[in-house]
PDB file of N, CA and C in Angstrom:
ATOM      1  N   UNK A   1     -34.458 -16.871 -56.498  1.00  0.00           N
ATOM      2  CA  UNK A   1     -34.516 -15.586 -57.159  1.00  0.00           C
ATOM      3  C   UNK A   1     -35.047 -15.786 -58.579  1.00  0.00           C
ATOM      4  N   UNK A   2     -36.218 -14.898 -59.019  1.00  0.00           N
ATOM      5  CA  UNK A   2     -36.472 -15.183 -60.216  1.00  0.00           C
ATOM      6  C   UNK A   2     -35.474 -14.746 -61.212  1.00  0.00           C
ATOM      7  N   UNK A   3     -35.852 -14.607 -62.283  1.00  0.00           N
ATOM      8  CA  UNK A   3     -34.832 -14.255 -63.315  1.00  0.00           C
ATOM      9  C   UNK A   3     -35.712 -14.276 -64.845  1.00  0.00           C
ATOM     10  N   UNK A   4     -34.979 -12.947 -65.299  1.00  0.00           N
ATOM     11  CA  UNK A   4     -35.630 -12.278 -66.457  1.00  0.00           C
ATOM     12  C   UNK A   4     -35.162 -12.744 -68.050  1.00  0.00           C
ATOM     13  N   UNK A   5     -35.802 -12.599 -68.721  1.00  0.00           N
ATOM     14  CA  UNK A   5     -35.415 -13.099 -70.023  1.00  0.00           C
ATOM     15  C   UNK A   5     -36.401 -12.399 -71.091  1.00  0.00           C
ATOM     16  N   UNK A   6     -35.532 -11.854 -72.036  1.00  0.00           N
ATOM     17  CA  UNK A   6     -36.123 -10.869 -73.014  1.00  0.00           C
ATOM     18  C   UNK A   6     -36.101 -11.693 -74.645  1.00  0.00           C
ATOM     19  N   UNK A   7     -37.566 -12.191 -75.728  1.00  0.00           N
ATOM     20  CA  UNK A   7     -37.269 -12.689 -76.561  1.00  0.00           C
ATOM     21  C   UNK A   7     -37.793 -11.789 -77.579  1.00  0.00           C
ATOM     22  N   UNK A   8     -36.956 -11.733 -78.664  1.00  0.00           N
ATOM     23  CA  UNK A   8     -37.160 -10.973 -79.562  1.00  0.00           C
ATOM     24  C   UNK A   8     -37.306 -11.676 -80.557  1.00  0.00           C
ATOM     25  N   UNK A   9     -38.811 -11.198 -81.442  1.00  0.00           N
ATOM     26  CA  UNK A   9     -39.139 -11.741 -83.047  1.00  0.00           C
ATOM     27  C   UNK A   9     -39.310 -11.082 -84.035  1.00  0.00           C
ATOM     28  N   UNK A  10     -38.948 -11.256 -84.470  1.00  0.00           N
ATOM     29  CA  UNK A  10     -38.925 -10.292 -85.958  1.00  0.00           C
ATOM     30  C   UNK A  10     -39.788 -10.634 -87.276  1.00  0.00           C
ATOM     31  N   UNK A  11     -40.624  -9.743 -87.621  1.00  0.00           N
ATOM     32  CA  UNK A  11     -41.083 -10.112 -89.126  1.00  0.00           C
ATOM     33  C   UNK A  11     -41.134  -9.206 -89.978  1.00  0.00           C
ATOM     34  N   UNK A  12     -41.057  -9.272 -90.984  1.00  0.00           N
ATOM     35  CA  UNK A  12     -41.443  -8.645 -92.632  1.00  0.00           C
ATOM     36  C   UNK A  12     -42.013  -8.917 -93.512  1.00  0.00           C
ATOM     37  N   UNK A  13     -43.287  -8.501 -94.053  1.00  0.00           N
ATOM     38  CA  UNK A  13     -43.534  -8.585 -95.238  1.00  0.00           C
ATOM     39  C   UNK A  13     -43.381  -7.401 -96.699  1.00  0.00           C
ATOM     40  N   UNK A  14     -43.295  -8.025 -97.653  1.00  0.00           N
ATOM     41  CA  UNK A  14     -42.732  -7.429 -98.495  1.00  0.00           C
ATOM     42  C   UNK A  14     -43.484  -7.689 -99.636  1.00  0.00           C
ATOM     43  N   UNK A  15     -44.120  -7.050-100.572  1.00  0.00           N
ATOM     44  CA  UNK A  15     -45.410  -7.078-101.348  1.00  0.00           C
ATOM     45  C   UNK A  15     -44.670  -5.987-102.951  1.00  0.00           C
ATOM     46  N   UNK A  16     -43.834  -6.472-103.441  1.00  0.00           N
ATOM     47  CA  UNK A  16     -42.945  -5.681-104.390  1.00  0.00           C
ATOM     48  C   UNK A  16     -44.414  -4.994-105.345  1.00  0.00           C
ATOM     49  N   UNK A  17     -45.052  -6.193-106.036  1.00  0.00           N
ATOM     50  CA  UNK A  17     -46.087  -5.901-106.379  1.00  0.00           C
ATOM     51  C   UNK A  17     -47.088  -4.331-105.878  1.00  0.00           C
ATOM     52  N   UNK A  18     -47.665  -4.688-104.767  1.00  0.00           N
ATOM     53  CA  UNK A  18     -48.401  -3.973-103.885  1.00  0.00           C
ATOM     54  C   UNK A  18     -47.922  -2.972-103.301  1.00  0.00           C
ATOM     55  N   UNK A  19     -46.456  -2.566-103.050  1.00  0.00           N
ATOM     56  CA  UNK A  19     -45.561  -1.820-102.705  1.00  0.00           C
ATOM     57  C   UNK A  19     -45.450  -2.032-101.787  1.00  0.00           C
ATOM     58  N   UNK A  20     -45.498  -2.847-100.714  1.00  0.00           N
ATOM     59  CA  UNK A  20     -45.600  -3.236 -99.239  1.00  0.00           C
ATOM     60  C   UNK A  20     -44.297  -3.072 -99.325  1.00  0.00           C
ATOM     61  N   UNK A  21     -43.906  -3.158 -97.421  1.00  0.00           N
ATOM     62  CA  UNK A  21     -42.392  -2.845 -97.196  1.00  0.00           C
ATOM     63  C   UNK A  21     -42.592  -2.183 -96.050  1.00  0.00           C
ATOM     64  N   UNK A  22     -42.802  -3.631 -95.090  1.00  0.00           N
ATOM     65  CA  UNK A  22     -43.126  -4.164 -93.057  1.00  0.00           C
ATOM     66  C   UNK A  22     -42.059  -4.266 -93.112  1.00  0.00           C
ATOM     67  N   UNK A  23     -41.890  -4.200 -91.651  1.00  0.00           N
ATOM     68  CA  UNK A  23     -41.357  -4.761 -91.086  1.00  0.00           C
ATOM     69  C   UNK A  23     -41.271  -4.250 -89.321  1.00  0.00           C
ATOM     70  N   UNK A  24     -40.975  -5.644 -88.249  1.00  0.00           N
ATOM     71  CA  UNK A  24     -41.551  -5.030 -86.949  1.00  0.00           C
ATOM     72  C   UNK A  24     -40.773  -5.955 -85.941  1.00  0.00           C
ATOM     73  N   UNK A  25     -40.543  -5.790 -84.855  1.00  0.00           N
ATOM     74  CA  UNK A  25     -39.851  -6.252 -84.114  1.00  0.00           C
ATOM     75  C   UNK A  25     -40.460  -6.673 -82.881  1.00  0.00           C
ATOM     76  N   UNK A  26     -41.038  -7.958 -82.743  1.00  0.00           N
ATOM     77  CA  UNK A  26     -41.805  -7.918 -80.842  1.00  0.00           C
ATOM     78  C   UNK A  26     -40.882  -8.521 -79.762  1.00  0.00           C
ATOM     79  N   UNK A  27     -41.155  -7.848 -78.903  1.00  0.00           N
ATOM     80  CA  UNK A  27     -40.243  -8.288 -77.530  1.00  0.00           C
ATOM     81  C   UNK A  27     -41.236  -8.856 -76.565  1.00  0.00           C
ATOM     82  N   UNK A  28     -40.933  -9.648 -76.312  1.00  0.00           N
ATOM     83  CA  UNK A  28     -41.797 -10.440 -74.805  1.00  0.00           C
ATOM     84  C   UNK A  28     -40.641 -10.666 -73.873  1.00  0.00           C
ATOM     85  N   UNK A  29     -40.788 -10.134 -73.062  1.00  0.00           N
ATOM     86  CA  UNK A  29     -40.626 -10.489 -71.790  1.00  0.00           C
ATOM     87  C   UNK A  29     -40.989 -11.893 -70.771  1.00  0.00           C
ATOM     88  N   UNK A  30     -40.177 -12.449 -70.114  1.00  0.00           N
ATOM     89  CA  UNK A  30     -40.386 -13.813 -69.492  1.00  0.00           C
ATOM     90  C   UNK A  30     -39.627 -13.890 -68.135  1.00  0.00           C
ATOM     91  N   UNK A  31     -41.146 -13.943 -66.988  1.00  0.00           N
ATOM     92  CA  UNK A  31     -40.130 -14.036 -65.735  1.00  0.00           C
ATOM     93  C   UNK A  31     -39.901 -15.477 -65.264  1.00  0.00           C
ATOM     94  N   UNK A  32     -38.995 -15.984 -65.074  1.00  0.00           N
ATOM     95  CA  UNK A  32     -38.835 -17.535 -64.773  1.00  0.00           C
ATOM     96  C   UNK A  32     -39.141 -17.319 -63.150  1.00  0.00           C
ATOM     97  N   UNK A  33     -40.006 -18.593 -62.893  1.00  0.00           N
ATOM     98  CA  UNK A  33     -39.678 -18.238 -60.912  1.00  0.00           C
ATOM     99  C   UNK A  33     -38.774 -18.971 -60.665  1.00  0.00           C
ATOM    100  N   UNK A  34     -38.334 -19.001 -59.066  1.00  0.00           N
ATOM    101  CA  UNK A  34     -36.757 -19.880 -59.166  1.00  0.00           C
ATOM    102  C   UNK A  34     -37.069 -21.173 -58.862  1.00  0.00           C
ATOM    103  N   UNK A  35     -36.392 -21.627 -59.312  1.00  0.00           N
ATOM    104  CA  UNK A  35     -35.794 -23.322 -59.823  1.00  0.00           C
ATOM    105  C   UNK A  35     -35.456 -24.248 -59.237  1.00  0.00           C
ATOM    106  N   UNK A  36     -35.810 -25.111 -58.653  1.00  0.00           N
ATOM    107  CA  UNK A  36     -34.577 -26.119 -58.157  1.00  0.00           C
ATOM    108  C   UNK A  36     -34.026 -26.860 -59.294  1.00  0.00           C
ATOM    109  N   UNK A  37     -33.016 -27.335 -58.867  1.00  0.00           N
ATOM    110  CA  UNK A  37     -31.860 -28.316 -59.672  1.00  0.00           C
ATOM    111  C   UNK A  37     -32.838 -29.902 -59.910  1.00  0.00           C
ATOM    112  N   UNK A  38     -33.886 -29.938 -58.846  1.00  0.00           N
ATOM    113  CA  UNK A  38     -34.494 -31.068 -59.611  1.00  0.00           C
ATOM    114  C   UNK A  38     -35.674 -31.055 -60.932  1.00  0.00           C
ATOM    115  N   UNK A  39     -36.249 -29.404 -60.179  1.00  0.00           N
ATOM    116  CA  UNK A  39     -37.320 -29.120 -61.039  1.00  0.00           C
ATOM    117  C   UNK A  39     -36.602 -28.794 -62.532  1.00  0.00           C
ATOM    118  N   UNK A  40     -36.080 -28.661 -62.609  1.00  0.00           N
ATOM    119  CA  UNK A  40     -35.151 -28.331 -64.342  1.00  0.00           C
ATOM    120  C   UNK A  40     -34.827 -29.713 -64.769  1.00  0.00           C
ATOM    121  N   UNK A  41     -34.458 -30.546 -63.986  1.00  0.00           N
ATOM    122  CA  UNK A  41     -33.898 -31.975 -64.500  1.00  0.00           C
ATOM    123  C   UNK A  41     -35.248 -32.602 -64.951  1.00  0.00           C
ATOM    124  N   UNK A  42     -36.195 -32.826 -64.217  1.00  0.00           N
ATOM    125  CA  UNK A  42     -37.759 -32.989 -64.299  1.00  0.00           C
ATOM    126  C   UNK A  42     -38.280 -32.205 -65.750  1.00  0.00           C
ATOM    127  N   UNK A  43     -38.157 -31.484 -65.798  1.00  0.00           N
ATOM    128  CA  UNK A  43     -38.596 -30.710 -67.108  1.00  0.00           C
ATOM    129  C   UNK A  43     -37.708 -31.198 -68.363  1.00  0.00           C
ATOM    130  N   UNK A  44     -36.406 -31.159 -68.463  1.00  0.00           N
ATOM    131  CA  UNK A  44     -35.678 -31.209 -69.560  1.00  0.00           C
ATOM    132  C   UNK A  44     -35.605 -32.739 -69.655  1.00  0.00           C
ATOM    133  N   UNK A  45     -35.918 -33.227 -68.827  1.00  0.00           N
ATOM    134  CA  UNK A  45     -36.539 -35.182 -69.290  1.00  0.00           C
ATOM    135  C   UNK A  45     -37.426 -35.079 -69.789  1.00  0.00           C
ATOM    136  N   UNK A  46     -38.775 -34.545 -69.282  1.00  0.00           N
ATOM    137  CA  UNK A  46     -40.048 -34.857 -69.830  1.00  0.00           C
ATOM    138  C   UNK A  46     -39.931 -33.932 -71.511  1.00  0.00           C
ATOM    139  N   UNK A  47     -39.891 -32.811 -71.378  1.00  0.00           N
ATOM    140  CA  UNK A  47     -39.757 -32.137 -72.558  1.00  0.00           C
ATOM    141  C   UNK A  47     -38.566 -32.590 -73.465  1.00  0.00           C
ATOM    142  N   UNK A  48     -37.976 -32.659 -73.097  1.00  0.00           N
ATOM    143  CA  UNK A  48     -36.892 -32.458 -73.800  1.00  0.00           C
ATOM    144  C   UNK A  48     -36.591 -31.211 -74.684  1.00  0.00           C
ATOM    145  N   UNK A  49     -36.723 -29.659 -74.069  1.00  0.00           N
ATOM    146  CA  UNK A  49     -36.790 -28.530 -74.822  1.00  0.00           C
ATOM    147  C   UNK A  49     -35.638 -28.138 -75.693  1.00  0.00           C
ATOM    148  N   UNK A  50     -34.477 -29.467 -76.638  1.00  0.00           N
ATOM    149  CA  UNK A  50     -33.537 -28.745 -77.207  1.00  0.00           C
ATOM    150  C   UNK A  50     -33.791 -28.019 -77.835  1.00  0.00           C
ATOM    151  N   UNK A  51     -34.389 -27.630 -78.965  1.00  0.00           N
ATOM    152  CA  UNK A  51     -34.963 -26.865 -80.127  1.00  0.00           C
ATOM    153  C   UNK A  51     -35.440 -25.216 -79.917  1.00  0.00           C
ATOM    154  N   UNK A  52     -35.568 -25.483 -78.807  1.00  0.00           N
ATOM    155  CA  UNK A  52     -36.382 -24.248 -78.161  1.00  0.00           C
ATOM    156  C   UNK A  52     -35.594 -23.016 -77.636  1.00  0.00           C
ATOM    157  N   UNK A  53     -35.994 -21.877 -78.561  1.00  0.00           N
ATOM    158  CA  UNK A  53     -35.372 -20.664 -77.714  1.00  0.00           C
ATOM    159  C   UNK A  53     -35.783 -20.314 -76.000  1.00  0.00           C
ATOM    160  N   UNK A  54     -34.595 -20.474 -75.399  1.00  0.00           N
ATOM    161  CA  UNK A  54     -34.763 -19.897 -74.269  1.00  0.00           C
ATOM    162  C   UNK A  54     -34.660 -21.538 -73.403  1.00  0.00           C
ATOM    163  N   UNK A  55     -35.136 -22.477 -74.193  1.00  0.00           N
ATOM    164  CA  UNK A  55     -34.953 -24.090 -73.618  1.00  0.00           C
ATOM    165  C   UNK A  55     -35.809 -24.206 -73.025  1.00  0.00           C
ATOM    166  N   UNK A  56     -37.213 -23.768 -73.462  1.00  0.00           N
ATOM    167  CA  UNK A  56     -38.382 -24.200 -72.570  1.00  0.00           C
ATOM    168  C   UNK A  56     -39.634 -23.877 -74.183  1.00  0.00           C
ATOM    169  N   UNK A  57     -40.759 -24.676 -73.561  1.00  0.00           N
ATOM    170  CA  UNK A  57     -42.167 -24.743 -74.543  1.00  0.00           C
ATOM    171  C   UNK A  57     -43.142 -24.382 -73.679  1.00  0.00           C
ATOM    172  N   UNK A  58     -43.297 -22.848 -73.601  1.00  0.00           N
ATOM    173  CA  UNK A  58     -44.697 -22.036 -72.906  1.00  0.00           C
ATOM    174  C   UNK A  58     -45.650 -22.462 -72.823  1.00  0.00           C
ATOM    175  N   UNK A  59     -45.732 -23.381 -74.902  1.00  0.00           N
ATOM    176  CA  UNK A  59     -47.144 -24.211 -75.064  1.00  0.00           C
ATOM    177  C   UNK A  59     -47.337 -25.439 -74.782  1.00  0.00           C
ATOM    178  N   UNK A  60     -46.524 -25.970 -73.544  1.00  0.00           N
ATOM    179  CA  UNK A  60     -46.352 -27.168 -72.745  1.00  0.00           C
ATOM    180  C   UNK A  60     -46.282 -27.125 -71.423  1.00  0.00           C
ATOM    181  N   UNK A  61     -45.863 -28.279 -70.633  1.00  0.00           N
ATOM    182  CA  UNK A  61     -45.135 -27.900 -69.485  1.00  0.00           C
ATOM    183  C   UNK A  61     -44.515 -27.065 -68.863  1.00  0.00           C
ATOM    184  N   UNK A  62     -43.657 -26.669 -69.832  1.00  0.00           N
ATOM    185  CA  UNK A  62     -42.550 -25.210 -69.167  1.00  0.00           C
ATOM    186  C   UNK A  62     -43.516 -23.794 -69.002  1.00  0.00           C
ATOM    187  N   UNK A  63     -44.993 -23.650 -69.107  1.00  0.00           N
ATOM    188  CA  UNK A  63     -45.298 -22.883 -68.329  1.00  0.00           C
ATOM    189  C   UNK A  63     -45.510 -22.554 -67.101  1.00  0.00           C
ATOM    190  N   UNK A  64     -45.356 -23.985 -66.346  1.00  0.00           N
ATOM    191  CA  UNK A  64     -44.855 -24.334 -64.635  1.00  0.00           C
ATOM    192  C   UNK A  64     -44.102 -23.536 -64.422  1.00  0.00           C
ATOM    193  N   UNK A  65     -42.836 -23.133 -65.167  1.00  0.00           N
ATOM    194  CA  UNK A  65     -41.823 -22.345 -64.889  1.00  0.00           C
ATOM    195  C   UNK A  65     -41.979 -21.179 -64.821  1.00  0.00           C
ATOM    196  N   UNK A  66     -42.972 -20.189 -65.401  1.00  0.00           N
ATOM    197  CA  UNK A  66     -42.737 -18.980 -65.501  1.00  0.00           C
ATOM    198  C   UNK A  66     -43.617 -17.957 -63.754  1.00  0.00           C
ATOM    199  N   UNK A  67     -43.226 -17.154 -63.689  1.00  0.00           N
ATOM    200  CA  UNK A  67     -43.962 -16.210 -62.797  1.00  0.00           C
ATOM    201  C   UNK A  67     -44.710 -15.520 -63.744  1.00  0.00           C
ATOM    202  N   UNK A  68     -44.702 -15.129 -64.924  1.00  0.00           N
ATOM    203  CA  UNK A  68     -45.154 -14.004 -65.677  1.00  0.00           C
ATOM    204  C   UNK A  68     -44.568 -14.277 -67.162  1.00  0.00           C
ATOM    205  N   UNK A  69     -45.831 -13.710 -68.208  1.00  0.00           N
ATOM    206  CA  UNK A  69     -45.070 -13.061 -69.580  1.00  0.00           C
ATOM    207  C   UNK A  69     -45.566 -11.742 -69.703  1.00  0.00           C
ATOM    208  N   UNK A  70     -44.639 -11.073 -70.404  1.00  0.00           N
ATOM    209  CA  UNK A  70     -45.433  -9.740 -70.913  1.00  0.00           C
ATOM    210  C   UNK A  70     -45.038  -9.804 -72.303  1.00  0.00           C
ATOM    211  N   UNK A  71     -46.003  -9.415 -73.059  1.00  0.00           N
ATOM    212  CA  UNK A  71     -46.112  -9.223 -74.647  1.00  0.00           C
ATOM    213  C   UNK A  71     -47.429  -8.600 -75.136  1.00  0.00           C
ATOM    214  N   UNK A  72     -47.458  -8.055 -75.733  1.00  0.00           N
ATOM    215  CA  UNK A  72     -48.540  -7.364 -76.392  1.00  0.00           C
ATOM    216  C   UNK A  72     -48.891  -8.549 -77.405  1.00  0.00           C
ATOM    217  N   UNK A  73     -47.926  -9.516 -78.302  1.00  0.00           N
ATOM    218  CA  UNK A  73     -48.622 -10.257 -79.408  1.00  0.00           C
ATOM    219  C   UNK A  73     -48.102 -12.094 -78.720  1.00  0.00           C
ATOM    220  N   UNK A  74     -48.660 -12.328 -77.790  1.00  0.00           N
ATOM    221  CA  UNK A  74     -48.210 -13.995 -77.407  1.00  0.00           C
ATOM    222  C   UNK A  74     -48.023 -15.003 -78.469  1.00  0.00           C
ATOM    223  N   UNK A  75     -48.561 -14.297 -79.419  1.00  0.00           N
ATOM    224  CA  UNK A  75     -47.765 -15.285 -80.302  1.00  0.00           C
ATOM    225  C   UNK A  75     -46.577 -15.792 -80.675  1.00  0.00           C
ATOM    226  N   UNK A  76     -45.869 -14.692 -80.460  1.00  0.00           N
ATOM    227  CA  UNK A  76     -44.709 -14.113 -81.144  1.00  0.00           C
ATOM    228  C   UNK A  76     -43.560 -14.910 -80.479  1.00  0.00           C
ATOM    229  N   UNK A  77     -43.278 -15.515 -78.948  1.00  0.00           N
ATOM    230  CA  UNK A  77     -43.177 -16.391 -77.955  1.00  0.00           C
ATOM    231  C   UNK A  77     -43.263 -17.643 -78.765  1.00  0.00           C
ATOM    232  N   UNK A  78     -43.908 -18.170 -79.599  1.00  0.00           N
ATOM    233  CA  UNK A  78     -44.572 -19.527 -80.288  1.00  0.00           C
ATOM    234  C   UNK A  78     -43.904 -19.473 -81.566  1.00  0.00           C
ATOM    235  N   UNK A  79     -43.504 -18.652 -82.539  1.00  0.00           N
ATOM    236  CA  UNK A  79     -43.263 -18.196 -83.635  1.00  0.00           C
ATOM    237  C   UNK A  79     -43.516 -16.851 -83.924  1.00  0.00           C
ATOM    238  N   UNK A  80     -44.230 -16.793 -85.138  1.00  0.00           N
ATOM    239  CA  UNK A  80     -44.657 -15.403 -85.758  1.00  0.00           C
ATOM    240  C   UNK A  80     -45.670 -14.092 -84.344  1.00  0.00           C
ATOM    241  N   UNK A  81     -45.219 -13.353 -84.926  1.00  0.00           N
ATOM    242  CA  UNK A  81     -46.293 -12.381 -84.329  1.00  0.00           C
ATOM    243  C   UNK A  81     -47.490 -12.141 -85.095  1.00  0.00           C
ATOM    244  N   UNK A  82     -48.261 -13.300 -84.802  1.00  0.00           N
ATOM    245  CA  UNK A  82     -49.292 -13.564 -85.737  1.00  0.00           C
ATOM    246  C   UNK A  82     -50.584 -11.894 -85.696  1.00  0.00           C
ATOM    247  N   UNK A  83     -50.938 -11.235 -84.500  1.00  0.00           N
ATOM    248  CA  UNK A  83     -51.464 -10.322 -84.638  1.00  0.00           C
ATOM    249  C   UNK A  83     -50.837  -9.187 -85.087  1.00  0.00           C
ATOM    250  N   UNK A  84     -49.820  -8.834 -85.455  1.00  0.00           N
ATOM    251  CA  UNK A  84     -49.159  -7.864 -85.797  1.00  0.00           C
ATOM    252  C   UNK A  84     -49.111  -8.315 -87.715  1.00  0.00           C
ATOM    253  N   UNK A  85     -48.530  -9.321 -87.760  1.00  0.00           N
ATOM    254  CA  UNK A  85     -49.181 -10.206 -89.154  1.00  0.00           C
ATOM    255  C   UNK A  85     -50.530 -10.009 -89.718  1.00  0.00           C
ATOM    256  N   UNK A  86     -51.332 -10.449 -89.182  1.00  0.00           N
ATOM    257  CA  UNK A  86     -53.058 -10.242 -89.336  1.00  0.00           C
ATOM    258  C   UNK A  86     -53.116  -8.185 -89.926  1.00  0.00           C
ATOM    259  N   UNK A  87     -52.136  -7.796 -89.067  1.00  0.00           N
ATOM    260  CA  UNK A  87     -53.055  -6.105 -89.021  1.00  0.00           C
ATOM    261  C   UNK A  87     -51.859  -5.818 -90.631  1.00  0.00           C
ATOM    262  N   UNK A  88     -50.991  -6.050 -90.666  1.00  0.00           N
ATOM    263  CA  UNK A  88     -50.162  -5.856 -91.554  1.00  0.00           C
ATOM    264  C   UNK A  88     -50.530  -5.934 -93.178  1.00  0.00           C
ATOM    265  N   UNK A  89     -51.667  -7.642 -93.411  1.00  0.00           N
ATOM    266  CA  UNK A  89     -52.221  -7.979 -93.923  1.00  0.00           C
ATOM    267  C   UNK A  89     -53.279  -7.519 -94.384  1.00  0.00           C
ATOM    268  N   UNK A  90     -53.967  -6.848 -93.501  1.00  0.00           N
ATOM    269  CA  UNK A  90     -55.203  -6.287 -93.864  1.00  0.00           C
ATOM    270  C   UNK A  90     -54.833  -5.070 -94.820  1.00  0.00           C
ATOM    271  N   UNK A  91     -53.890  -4.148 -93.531  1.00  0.00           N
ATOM    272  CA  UNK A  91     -53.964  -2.860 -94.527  1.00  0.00           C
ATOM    273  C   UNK A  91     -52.944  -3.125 -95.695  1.00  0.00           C
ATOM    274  N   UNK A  92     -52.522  -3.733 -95.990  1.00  0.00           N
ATOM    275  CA  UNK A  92     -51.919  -3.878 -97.801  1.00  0.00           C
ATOM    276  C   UNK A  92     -53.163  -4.933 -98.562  1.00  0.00           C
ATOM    277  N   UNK A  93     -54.572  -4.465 -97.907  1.00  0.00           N
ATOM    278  CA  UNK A  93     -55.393  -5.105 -98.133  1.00  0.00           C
ATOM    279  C   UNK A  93     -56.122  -6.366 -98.883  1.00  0.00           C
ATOM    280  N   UNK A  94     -55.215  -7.403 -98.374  1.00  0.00           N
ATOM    281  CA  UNK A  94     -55.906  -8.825 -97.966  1.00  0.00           C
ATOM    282  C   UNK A  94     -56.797  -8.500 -96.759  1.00  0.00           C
ATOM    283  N   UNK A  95     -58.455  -9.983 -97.854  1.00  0.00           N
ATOM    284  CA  UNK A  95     -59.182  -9.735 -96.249  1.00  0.00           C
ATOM    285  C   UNK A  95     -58.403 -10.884 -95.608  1.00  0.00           C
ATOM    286  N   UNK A  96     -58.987 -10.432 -94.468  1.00  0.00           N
ATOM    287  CA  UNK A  96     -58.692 -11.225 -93.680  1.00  0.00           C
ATOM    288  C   UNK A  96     -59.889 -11.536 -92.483  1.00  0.00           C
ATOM    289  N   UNK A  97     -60.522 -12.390 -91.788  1.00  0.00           N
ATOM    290  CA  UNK A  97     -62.059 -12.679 -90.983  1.00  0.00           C
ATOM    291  C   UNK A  97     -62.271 -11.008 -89.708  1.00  0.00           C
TER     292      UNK A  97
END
């Protein structure tokens, strides 16, 4: 049975100067497919994902694991919600490429 998992990231920027005053919340979604008891032992040797929310690295191996992500900003899964960042940036206008 697969199984669902919801990660939430959060950012703000804040520009006292500039008057800025972000802030935004992304949710990704993560379907795990199901598992055996060896395939997890296999993974958490090779990786070793302690550090990791959710105990897996998307930007590794542990994308074996998934059936699916949904997110509008994949970054955000990795760290920052770097495109939501980028658009944030611009309009308190920094360029940006």
């Amino acid at each position: 049975m697969a199984r669902t998992a919801r990660f939430y990231t959060a950012c703000a920027v804040l520009g006292v100067g500039a008057g800025v005053r972000r802030a935004h919340v992304d949710t990704t979604t993560v379907v795990f497919r199901s598992l055996t008891g060896n395939e997890i032992e296999r993974y958490v040797a090779s990786e070793q994902p302690y550090d990791c929310a959710g105990g897996f690295k998307v930007e590794a191996s542990g994308i074996a694991l998934l059936e699916c992500i949904e997110s509008q900003d994949p970054t955000a899964l990795i760290g920052l919600p770097l495109i939501w960042l980028a658009g944030t940036l611009r309009g308190a206008g920094y360029h940006l490429p």
